[in-house]
Short mmCIF file of C-alpha atoms in Angstrom, two decimals:
data_model
loop_
_atom_site.label_atom_id
_atom_site.label_comp_id
_atom_site.label_asym_id
_atom_site.label_seq_id
_atom_site.Cartn_x
_atom_site.Cartn_y
_atom_site.Cartn_z
CA VAL A 1 29.05 -10.09 2.47
CA GLY A 2 27.37 -7.22 0.27
CA LEU A 3 27.15 -10.67 -2.11
CA PHE A 4 25.61 -12.76 1.15
CA SER A 5 23.22 -9.52 2.01
CA SER A 6 22.02 -10.10 -1.35
CA ILE A 7 21.45 -13.15 -1.72
CA LEU A 8 19.60 -13.04 0.90
CA GLY A 9 17.46 -9.74 -0.03
CA PHE A 10 17.00 -11.54 -3.82
CA PHE A 11 15.82 -15.07 -2.31
CA ARG A 12 13.03 -12.89 0.50
CA LEU A 13 14.75 -14.70 3.59
CA GLY A 14 14.19 -11.38 5.36
CA PHE A 15 12.07 -13.86 7.08
CA LEU A 16 13.97 -14.18 9.40
CA ASP A 17 13.16 -11.27 11.70
CA VAL A 18 10.50 -13.06 12.05
CA VAL A 19 11.87 -14.77 15.51
CA LEU A 20 12.28 -10.95 16.73
CA SER A 21 9.87 -11.77 18.82
CA ARG A 22 9.24 -7.72 20.80
CA ALA A 23 10.76 -8.49 24.28
CA LEU A 24 13.95 -10.25 22.36
CA LEU A 25 14.28 -6.49 20.34
CA ARG A 26 14.46 -5.33 24.00
CA GLY A 27 16.44 -7.79 25.76
CA PHE A 28 18.97 -6.57 23.10
CA VAL A 29 18.85 -2.86 23.14
CA THR A 30 19.06 -2.53 26.41
CA ALA A 31 22.18 -4.05 26.06
CA VAL A 32 23.47 -2.69 23.48
CA ALA A 33 22.86 0.33 24.98
CA VAL A 34 24.83 -0.99 28.63
CA VAL A 35 27.65 -2.04 26.50
CA ILE A 36 27.74 0.77 24.73
CA THR A 37 27.89 3.19 28.09
CA VAL A 38 30.47 1.29 29.64
CA GLU A 39 32.75 1.75 26.80
CA GLN A 40 31.99 6.01 26.66
CA LEU A 41 32.37 5.56 30.25
CA ILE A 42 35.87 4.57 30.65
CA PRO A 43 36.77 7.97 28.81
CA MET A 44 34.89 9.86 30.61
CA PHE A 45 36.46 8.26 34.03
CA GLY A 46 39.97 8.76 32.19
CA LEU A 47 41.27 5.38 32.50
CA THR A 48 42.09 4.51 29.39
CA ALA A 49 45.46 3.96 29.34
CA LEU A 50 44.88 1.86 32.93
CA GLU A 51 42.49 -0.68 30.34
CA HIS A 52 44.89 -1.20 27.63
CA GLN A 53 46.98 -1.88 30.18
CA LEU A 54 44.64 -4.79 31.89
CA ASN A 55 42.57 -5.44 28.69
CA PRO A 56 39.58 -6.45 30.18
CA GLU A 57 38.02 -8.55 27.93
CA THR A 58 33.85 -8.24 28.29
CA THR A 59 31.68 -6.08 29.18
CA PHE A 60 30.60 -7.40 32.48
CA ASP A 61 34.08 -7.14 32.59
CA LYS A 62 34.55 -4.06 31.86
CA ILE A 63 32.09 -2.83 34.58
CA LEU A 64 33.95 -4.99 37.26
CA PHE A 65 37.14 -2.55 36.28
CA ILE A 66 35.38 0.52 36.20
CA VAL A 67 34.03 -0.75 40.08
CA GLU A 68 37.26 -1.48 41.23
CA ASN A 69 39.57 2.00 39.42
CA VAL A 70 37.02 4.72 39.48
CA TRP A 71 37.85 6.30 42.63
CA GLU A 72 41.32 4.95 42.77
CA SER A 73 42.92 5.39 38.85
CA ASN A 74 40.56 8.42 37.59
CA HIS A 75 41.84 11.07 35.91
CA GLN A 76 39.91 14.88 37.78
CA LEU A 77 40.06 17.11 34.51
CA THR A 78 38.37 14.26 32.71
CA VAL A 79 35.93 13.74 34.70
CA ILE A 80 35.06 17.25 35.26
CA ILE A 81 35.38 17.61 31.60
CA SER A 82 33.18 14.58 30.58
CA PHE A 83 30.49 15.14 32.74
CA SER A 84 30.22 19.03 33.09
CA VAL A 85 29.57 18.75 29.25
CA LEU A 86 26.57 15.77 29.34
CA LEU A 87 25.02 18.37 32.08
CA ILE A 88 25.79 20.44 29.27
CA LEU A 89 24.25 18.95 26.71
CA ILE A 90 21.20 17.32 28.87
CA PHE A 91 20.15 21.06 30.23
CA LEU A 92 20.77 22.68 26.20
CA ARG A 93 18.59 19.47 24.94
CA THR A 94 15.91 20.58 27.64
CA VAL A 95 15.79 23.92 27.09
CA LYS A 96 14.65 23.25 23.53
CA GLY A 97 11.92 20.92 24.34
CA PHE A 98 10.61 24.94 25.80
CA PHE A 99 10.71 26.25 22.77
CA LYS A 100 9.55 24.03 19.50
CA LYS A 101 7.35 27.25 18.51
CA TYR A 102 10.40 28.53 17.87
CA SER A 103 12.88 26.87 14.70
CA PHE A 104 15.62 29.23 14.80
CA ILE A 105 16.43 28.20 18.97
CA TYR A 106 14.31 23.96 18.51
CA ARG A 107 17.51 23.76 15.57
CA LEU A 108 20.38 24.87 16.97
CA PRO A 109 22.75 21.89 16.16
CA GLU A 110 24.22 21.61 20.27
CA VAL A 111 26.22 18.68 19.26
CA LEU A 112 28.15 20.73 17.11
CA ILE A 113 28.52 23.75 19.65
CA VAL A 114 29.81 21.95 21.81
CA VAL A 115 32.17 20.20 19.75
CA VAL A 116 33.60 23.59 18.62
CA ALA A 117 33.44 25.67 22.71
CA ALA A 118 35.24 22.49 23.68
CA THR A 119 38.02 22.15 20.95
CA PHE A 120 38.58 25.75 21.60
CA ILE A 121 38.22 25.80 25.13
CA SER A 122 41.26 22.69 24.94
CA ASP A 123 43.14 24.52 22.92
CA LYS A 124 43.52 28.34 24.36
CA LEU A 125 44.59 25.92 27.75
CA ARG A 126 46.16 22.99 26.62
CA TRP A 127 44.29 20.00 28.07
CA ASP A 128 46.56 17.34 26.65
CA ALA A 129 49.23 18.71 28.87
CA ASP A 130 47.34 18.59 31.87
CA GLY A 131 46.82 14.91 30.85
CA VAL A 132 43.55 14.76 29.33
CA ASP A 133 43.61 12.74 25.87
CA ILE A 134 42.71 14.96 23.20
CA LEU A 135 41.99 13.53 18.84
CA GLY A 136 45.68 14.31 18.19
CA ALA A 137 46.58 13.68 14.22
CA VAL A 138 44.75 11.35 12.57
CA PRO A 139 46.40 10.47 9.73
CA ILE A 140 44.09 9.88 6.11
CA SER A 141 45.66 7.53 3.27
CA THR A 142 43.84 6.05 0.42
CA GLY A 143 46.83 4.58 -0.87
CA SER A 144 47.81 4.65 -4.51
CA GLN A 145 44.18 3.49 -5.45
CA PHE A 146 41.11 5.15 -4.35
CA PHE A 147 39.01 2.86 -6.60
CA GLN A 148 39.52 -0.69 -7.10
CA PHE A 149 37.71 -4.07 -7.95
CA PRO A 150 37.36 -6.44 -5.07
CA LEU A 151 38.85 -9.48 -6.69
CA ASN A 152 42.73 -9.50 -8.16
CA GLY A 153 45.26 -11.98 -7.58
CA PHE A 154 46.31 -10.48 -4.56
CA THR A 155 42.60 -12.09 -2.27
CA HIS A 156 41.57 -14.69 -3.95
CA LYS A 157 43.40 -15.89 -1.14
CA TYR A 158 41.37 -14.82 1.41
CA ILE A 159 38.09 -15.95 0.09
CA LYS A 160 37.63 -20.05 1.23
CA GLY A 161 39.09 -18.19 5.02
CA THR A 162 36.45 -15.61 5.21
CA THR A 163 32.61 -17.25 4.14
CA SER A 164 32.20 -17.70 7.24
CA THR A 165 32.42 -14.80 9.05
CA ALA A 166 31.24 -13.23 6.36
CA ILE A 167 28.01 -14.78 6.32
CA LEU A 168 27.75 -14.72 10.48
CA ILE A 169 28.39 -11.03 9.46
CA SER A 170 25.52 -10.79 7.15
CA VAL A 171 23.26 -12.61 9.90
CA ILE A 172 24.23 -10.81 13.05
CA GLY A 173 24.02 -7.02 10.35
CA PHE A 174 21.03 -7.42 9.54
CA LEU A 175 19.38 -8.38 12.83
CA ASP A 176 20.96 -5.45 14.19
CA SER A 177 19.83 -3.00 11.16
CA ILE A 178 16.01 -4.74 11.10
CA VAL A 179 16.84 -3.53 14.94
CA ALA A 180 16.93 0.36 13.92
CA ALA A 181 14.74 -0.45 11.38
CA LYS A 182 11.68 -1.43 13.31
CA GLN A 183 12.45 0.96 16.60
CA ASN A 184 12.92 4.05 13.78
CA ALA A 185 9.70 2.02 12.15
CA ASP A 186 7.27 2.42 15.48
CA ARG A 187 8.78 5.78 16.72
CA PHE A 188 7.60 7.58 12.99
CA GLY A 189 5.05 5.26 11.96
CA TYR A 190 5.69 3.72 9.18
CA SER A 191 6.85 0.56 7.80
CA ILE A 192 9.50 -1.46 6.47
CA SER A 193 10.18 -4.41 4.10
CA PRO A 194 13.45 -6.82 5.41
CA ASN A 195 13.66 -8.20 2.26
CA ARG A 196 14.50 -4.10 0.62
CA GLU A 197 16.49 -4.20 3.83
CA LEU A 198 18.81 -6.61 2.82
CA VAL A 199 19.32 -6.09 -0.96
CA ALA A 200 19.89 -2.28 0.40
CA LEU A 201 22.59 -2.95 2.59
CA GLY A 202 24.07 -6.11 -0.12
CA ALA A 203 24.26 -2.98 -2.40
CA SER A 204 26.24 -0.49 0.43
CA ASN A 205 28.47 -3.61 0.97
CA LEU A 206 29.03 -4.11 -3.11
CA PHE A 207 29.69 -1.08 -3.66
CA GLY A 208 32.09 -0.11 -0.17
CA SER A 209 34.20 -2.95 -1.35
CA LEU A 210 35.13 -1.37 -4.54
CA VAL A 211 36.64 1.09 -1.60
CA PRO A 212 40.12 -0.93 -0.14
CA GLY A 213 40.24 -1.13 3.62
CA THR A 214 36.84 -0.57 3.85
CA LEU A 215 34.65 -1.97 6.59
CA PRO A 216 30.95 -4.37 6.26
CA ALA A 217 28.66 -1.66 7.18
CA PHE A 218 24.98 -2.54 7.97
CA GLY A 219 22.10 0.21 10.12
CA SER A 220 23.39 1.20 13.74
CA ILE A 221 20.48 1.29 17.10
CA VAL A 222 22.74 4.19 18.29
CA ARG A 223 23.33 6.25 15.30
CA SER A 224 19.62 5.06 14.75
CA ARG A 225 18.64 7.24 17.46
CA ILE A 226 21.12 9.52 16.83
CA ASN A 227 19.72 9.99 13.13
CA GLY A 228 15.89 10.51 13.77
CA ASP A 229 15.90 13.12 17.50
CA ILE A 230 18.12 15.66 15.07
CA GLY A 231 15.49 15.17 12.39
CA GLY A 232 16.82 13.34 9.59
CA ARG A 233 13.60 11.91 7.89
CA THR A 234 14.57 10.25 4.64
CA GLN A 235 17.49 8.24 2.90
CA MET A 236 18.72 12.49 2.54
CA ALA A 237 19.60 12.88 5.75
CA SER A 238 21.81 9.87 5.04
CA LEU A 239 23.57 11.34 2.05
CA VAL A 240 24.39 14.46 3.50
CA CYS A 241 26.11 12.73 6.66
CA ALA A 242 28.49 11.20 4.39
CA GLY A 243 28.94 14.28 1.63
CA ILE A 244 30.44 15.95 5.31
CA VAL A 245 31.38 12.88 6.85
CA LEU A 246 33.91 12.70 3.64
CA LEU A 247 34.12 16.43 4.13
CA ALA A 248 35.47 16.78 7.51
CA THR A 249 38.06 13.46 7.20
CA PHE A 250 40.25 15.19 4.46
CA PHE A 251 39.77 18.58 5.32
CA LEU A 252 38.58 19.63 9.22
CA LEU A 253 40.33 16.66 11.02
CA PRO A 254 43.58 18.69 11.76
CA TRP A 255 40.71 21.98 13.01
CA LEU A 256 39.80 18.49 15.64
CA PHE A 257 43.19 18.29 16.57
CA PHE A 258 42.72 19.78 20.14
CA LEU A 259 39.53 18.03 20.69
CA PRO A 260 38.88 16.17 23.94
CA LYS A 261 38.25 12.55 24.13
CA CYS A 262 36.21 11.88 25.91
CA VAL A 263 33.42 15.42 25.28
CA LEU A 264 32.98 12.80 22.30
CA ALA A 265 32.17 10.18 24.78
CA ALA A 266 29.52 12.11 26.95
CA ILE A 267 27.78 13.12 23.01
CA ILE A 268 27.24 9.12 22.86
CA CYS A 269 26.61 9.32 26.49
CA LEU A 270 23.77 11.69 25.89
CA PHE A 271 21.84 9.85 22.80
CA VAL A 272 22.38 6.50 24.74
CA LEU A 273 20.49 7.53 27.81
CA SER A 274 17.25 7.53 25.64
CA LEU A 275 18.06 3.68 24.65
CA PHE A 276 16.53 2.37 27.98
CA ALA A 277 13.41 5.32 28.34
CA GLU A 278 11.33 2.43 27.75
CA VAL A 279 12.26 -0.59 28.94
CA PRO A 280 10.43 0.70 32.56
CA HIS A 281 7.77 0.32 29.99
CA ASP A 282 8.06 -3.22 28.76
CA LEU A 283 8.89 -4.82 32.13
CA ARG A 284 5.53 -3.45 34.15
CA TYR A 285 4.08 -4.42 31.16
CA TYR A 286 4.94 -8.05 30.91
CA TRP A 287 5.01 -8.05 34.47
CA ARG A 288 1.14 -7.16 34.90
CA ILE A 289 0.35 -9.75 31.66
CA GLY A 290 1.84 -11.99 32.79
CA ALA A 291 4.24 -13.48 30.14
CA TRP A 292 6.73 -14.94 31.58
CA THR A 293 8.56 -16.45 28.78
CA ASP A 294 9.09 -12.81 27.19
CA LEU A 295 10.02 -12.35 30.16
CA ALA A 296 13.48 -14.29 30.21
CA MET A 297 13.90 -14.21 26.76
CA MET A 298 14.13 -10.21 27.82
CA PHE A 299 17.09 -11.08 30.87
CA LEU A 300 18.49 -14.12 28.67
CA THR A 301 19.18 -11.54 25.86
CA PHE A 302 20.81 -9.16 28.60
CA VAL A 303 22.74 -11.45 30.43
CA PHE A 304 24.40 -13.41 28.08
CA SER A 305 25.11 -9.29 25.47
CA VAL A 306 26.08 -7.96 28.83
CA VAL A 307 27.74 -10.99 30.24
CA TRP A 308 29.66 -12.59 27.14
CA ASN A 309 29.41 -10.89 23.58
CA VAL A 310 26.78 -8.86 21.71
CA GLU A 311 26.43 -11.50 19.24
CA ILE A 312 27.11 -13.97 21.41
CA GLY A 313 23.56 -12.58 23.47
CA ILE A 314 21.56 -12.28 19.63
CA VAL A 315 22.39 -16.08 18.71
CA VAL A 316 21.42 -17.58 22.12
CA SER A 317 18.54 -15.80 21.68
CA LEU A 318 17.86 -16.17 18.05
CA ILE A 319 18.29 -20.14 19.05
CA ILE A 320 15.85 -20.52 22.16
CA SER A 321 13.68 -18.29 20.31
CA LEU A 322 13.60 -21.41 17.31
CA LEU A 323 13.39 -23.79 19.17
CA LEU A 324 9.92 -22.05 21.30
CA VAL A 325 8.72 -22.10 17.47
CA ILE A 326 9.33 -24.52 16.43
CA ARG A 327 8.01 -26.66 19.94
CA ARG A 328 4.44 -24.15 19.40
CA SER A 329 4.19 -25.06 15.32
CA SER A 330 5.02 -28.99 15.72
CA LYS A 331 1.67 -28.82 17.85
CA THR A 332 -1.26 -29.37 15.73
CA ARG A 333 -3.55 -26.90 16.80
CA MET A 334 -7.10 -29.22 17.35
CA THR A 335 -10.25 -29.06 19.05
CA ILE A 336 -13.65 -31.46 19.72
CA LEU A 337 -17.12 -30.86 18.63
CA GLY A 338 -19.07 -31.04 20.50
CA ARG A 339 -23.62 -30.92 18.86
CA LEU A 340 -25.43 -28.30 20.58
CA PRO A 341 -28.31 -29.61 22.68
CA GLY A 342 -31.69 -29.22 20.35
CA THR A 343 -29.76 -28.48 16.94
CA ASP A 344 -27.80 -29.73 14.99
CA GLN A 345 -24.58 -27.15 15.18
CA TRP A 346 -21.39 -28.78 16.21
CA ARG A 347 -18.75 -26.77 18.36
CA PRO A 348 -15.57 -27.02 20.47
CA VAL A 349 -16.16 -28.84 23.63
CA THR A 350 -13.59 -26.61 25.25
CA ASP A 351 -15.44 -23.24 24.41
CA ASN A 352 -19.40 -24.46 24.95
CA PRO A 353 -19.33 -27.29 28.74
CA ASP A 354 -22.86 -27.64 27.45
CA ALA A 355 -21.79 -29.10 23.96
CA GLU A 356 -22.99 -32.83 23.81
CA ASP A 357 -20.42 -35.27 22.76
CA ILE A 358 -21.21 -37.96 20.38
CA PRO A 359 -20.73 -41.84 22.36
CA GLY A 360 -18.64 -44.11 20.34
CA ALA A 361 -17.40 -41.15 18.13
CA LEU A 362 -14.97 -38.24 17.85
CA ILE A 363 -15.46 -35.44 16.07
CA VAL A 364 -12.18 -33.58 15.28
CA ARG A 365 -11.27 -29.86 14.16
CA ILE A 366 -8.01 -29.29 12.73
CA ARG A 367 -7.74 -25.46 13.06
CA GLU A 368 -4.15 -25.39 10.86
CA SER A 369 -2.98 -26.56 7.21
CA LEU A 370 -0.95 -29.17 7.28
CA ASP A 371 2.48 -29.57 7.30
CA PHE A 372 6.11 -31.26 8.17
CA ALA A 373 6.73 -29.97 11.34
CA ASN A 374 2.95 -30.07 12.97
CA THR A 375 2.52 -33.69 11.55
CA ALA A 376 5.12 -35.25 13.34
CA GLN A 377 2.74 -35.44 16.52
CA LEU A 378 -0.77 -36.11 14.92
CA LYS A 379 -0.88 -38.66 15.73
CA GLU A 380 0.30 -38.99 19.48
CA ARG A 381 -2.27 -36.09 19.61
CA LEU A 382 -5.13 -37.92 18.62
CA ARG A 383 -4.46 -40.84 20.90
CA ARG A 384 -4.85 -38.78 24.04
CA LEU A 385 -7.38 -36.35 22.46
CA GLU A 386 -9.71 -39.81 21.86
CA LEU A 387 -8.36 -41.33 24.73
CA TYR A 388 -8.22 -38.42 27.69
CA GLY A 389 -10.04 -35.22 25.61
CA PRO A 390 -9.00 -31.65 25.41
CA GLU A 391 -7.38 -31.62 29.33
CA ARG A 392 -3.68 -32.30 29.68
CA THR A 393 -2.95 -34.70 31.12
CA HIS A 394 -0.14 -37.71 32.19
CA PRO A 395 0.27 -40.17 29.79
CA SER A 396 0.02 -42.62 32.44
CA GLU A 397 -3.71 -41.29 33.76
CA GLU A 398 -6.43 -44.22 33.46
CA PRO A 399 -8.38 -42.75 30.20
CA ARG A 400 -11.29 -40.91 30.70
CA ARG A 401 -13.15 -40.93 27.41
CA GLU A 402 -13.92 -45.09 25.22
CA ALA A 403 -11.84 -46.20 22.56
CA ALA A 404 -13.23 -44.65 19.07
CA ASN A 405 -15.38 -46.87 17.04
CA VAL A 406 -15.96 -43.77 14.68
CA LEU A 407 -13.97 -40.52 14.15
CA VAL A 408 -14.50 -37.98 12.17
CA PHE A 409 -11.98 -34.92 10.77
CA HIS A 410 -13.45 -31.66 10.50
CA MET A 411 -10.88 -30.14 8.01
CA ALA A 412 -12.44 -26.94 6.68
CA ASP A 413 -9.26 -24.42 8.32
CA VAL A 414 -7.09 -27.06 6.22
CA GLU A 415 -6.23 -24.96 3.06
CA SER A 416 -2.96 -26.83 2.10
CA CYS A 417 -0.91 -30.45 2.98
CA ASP A 418 2.28 -30.65 2.32
CA ALA A 419 3.62 -33.90 0.63
CA SER A 420 5.44 -34.68 4.32
CA ALA A 421 2.02 -34.11 6.22
CA VAL A 422 -0.35 -36.34 3.64
CA GLN A 423 1.93 -39.21 3.62
CA ILE A 424 1.35 -39.12 8.08
CA PHE A 425 -1.95 -38.58 7.52
CA HIS A 426 -2.02 -41.67 5.32
CA GLU A 427 -0.51 -44.38 7.31
CA LEU A 428 -2.91 -42.79 10.03
CA LEU A 429 -5.97 -43.27 8.29
CA GLU A 430 -4.34 -46.88 7.51
CA THR A 431 -3.97 -47.22 11.10
CA TYR A 432 -7.16 -46.39 12.35
CA LYS A 433 -8.70 -48.39 9.02
CA ASN A 434 -6.63 -51.85 10.21
CA ARG A 435 -8.48 -50.95 13.87
CA GLY A 436 -11.99 -51.34 12.83
CA VAL A 437 -12.59 -47.48 13.65
CA VAL A 438 -15.08 -45.72 10.94
CA LEU A 439 -12.53 -42.13 9.10
CA PHE A 440 -15.01 -39.57 7.72
CA VAL A 441 -13.56 -36.31 5.99
CA THR A 442 -15.46 -33.09 5.71
CA HIS A 443 -15.48 -29.79 4.80
CA LEU A 444 -12.56 -30.71 2.53
CA ARG A 445 -11.06 -27.53 1.04
CA PRO A 446 -9.93 -28.50 -3.12
CA GLY A 447 -6.20 -28.04 -2.55
CA PRO A 448 -6.40 -30.82 0.01
CA ARG A 449 -8.27 -32.85 -1.99
CA GLN A 450 -6.61 -32.97 -4.89
CA MET A 451 -3.33 -34.36 -2.63
CA PHE A 452 -5.38 -36.67 -0.87
CA GLU A 453 -6.58 -38.32 -4.72
CA ARG A 454 -3.01 -38.02 -5.79
CA ALA A 455 -1.64 -39.77 -2.52
CA GLY A 456 -3.88 -42.89 -2.84
CA ILE A 457 -6.35 -41.51 0.77
CA VAL A 458 -9.87 -40.91 -1.72
CA GLU A 459 -8.88 -44.76 -2.65
CA LEU A 460 -8.00 -46.41 0.85
CA LEU A 461 -11.67 -44.14 2.39
CA GLY A 462 -13.95 -44.37 -0.12
CA GLU A 463 -15.62 -41.62 -2.31
CA GLY A 464 -17.99 -42.42 0.53
CA ALA A 465 -16.26 -41.05 3.08
CA PHE A 466 -15.56 -37.46 2.45
CA TYR A 467 -18.50 -35.25 2.94
CA ASP A 468 -19.29 -31.48 2.50
CA THR A 469 -20.95 -30.68 5.94
CA LEU A 470 -20.16 -32.52 9.42
CA GLY A 471 -24.47 -32.46 9.92
CA ASP A 472 -24.34 -35.14 6.94
CA ALA A 473 -21.16 -36.64 7.79
CA MET A 474 -23.62 -37.22 11.93
CA ALA A 475 -26.73 -37.71 10.30
CA LYS A 476 -24.74 -41.15 8.57
CA VAL A 477 -23.51 -42.13 11.82
CA GLU A 478 -26.34 -41.82 14.12
CA GLY A 479 -28.52 -43.31 11.07
CA ARG A 480 -30.92 -40.97 10.23
#
């Protein structure tokens, strides 16, 4: 995983996050919040033992499991402890909000206070004897060596079988991390580099692989939210946290023997609740502006993540996003130009209803660079513009315009062309020339001009077909 993440970063493939629309992120974050909340409600209601017996798989199954068993099979003392702790934490946070000017009050670690108090009370009242699940003894084993090179004779046989899984983990982990990073970036007003994120994730996992037994590590939406809420702003917060976690693992765990697990679940629920805060605003916003595609993306991501699992949700949403991006990019942006009455200025007919159409001539402005994706349908798009104009029509309708005998391409917006696009454009021009259509190209930039010369387009049309301005070309067409 470390190697694949580093390779993705070094080859600057962080642009993969561009397919993550705001709606997709919101659906994903909301689904993660629901998944985590459901996971924590099970220990908070004291249903952990029953869950192990029935083994519900998906989050939706677990929701049904909770609804069916919460009234009959809950553990009353666990429920009281869980929701009392949650209410106390919410109360303390609310009170702290009124004392922001007093740093010694505002920076009181309410979570640490609650954990210490709950552990102490649990020990004195022996809640474990009353059926409350406690943390208990946690065995710690570092093996014979704390550090060990991951590629050795024992692990070679696993390389082939784990490669595909490692690639999937790298992609899914990166997407999960970039969601958390973007949330914090929006929240605290800084920019992020997806490529640097990938390199950092790769480096951390490469270092982690030197410690036997470690799991692939990526950013976490909930942990990032917690880190921001308690004041963490730089990498130093994570470094200090890592040091404390190591110290707690080796020296403090025995002191947490009587810590109720439901208290940990309540703490997690407290921070997860903040992930739901922006959902109503986004829903109202998308509804108000009529962004039905975004709403559908948000809904699909949420449903797939909850009904199946988070991985399925993000993968399906990514595929849909990619298909939408491909669909949009496969349509070359073009418009028909017409002359403003009494002038020699040319404007899009869609924006200027008074613009005059030149009989027998079609003037097309291509509004973007040409590549293999957006030129595949160029011939069909041009045929529709020629016969039907810019309005949306069904191909079976009668033509609304006469077939053009002059075709002028305005290419000021075409900054580059790839080989496939030039080849398709050459074939298109050949077709029109064989049809007897007179062809002109205007405002051609030096880069595309060089490609046209190498591909034989200049030779096909002749130097007389290329003009610096549209006015010059139309003067030639009109015999002025």
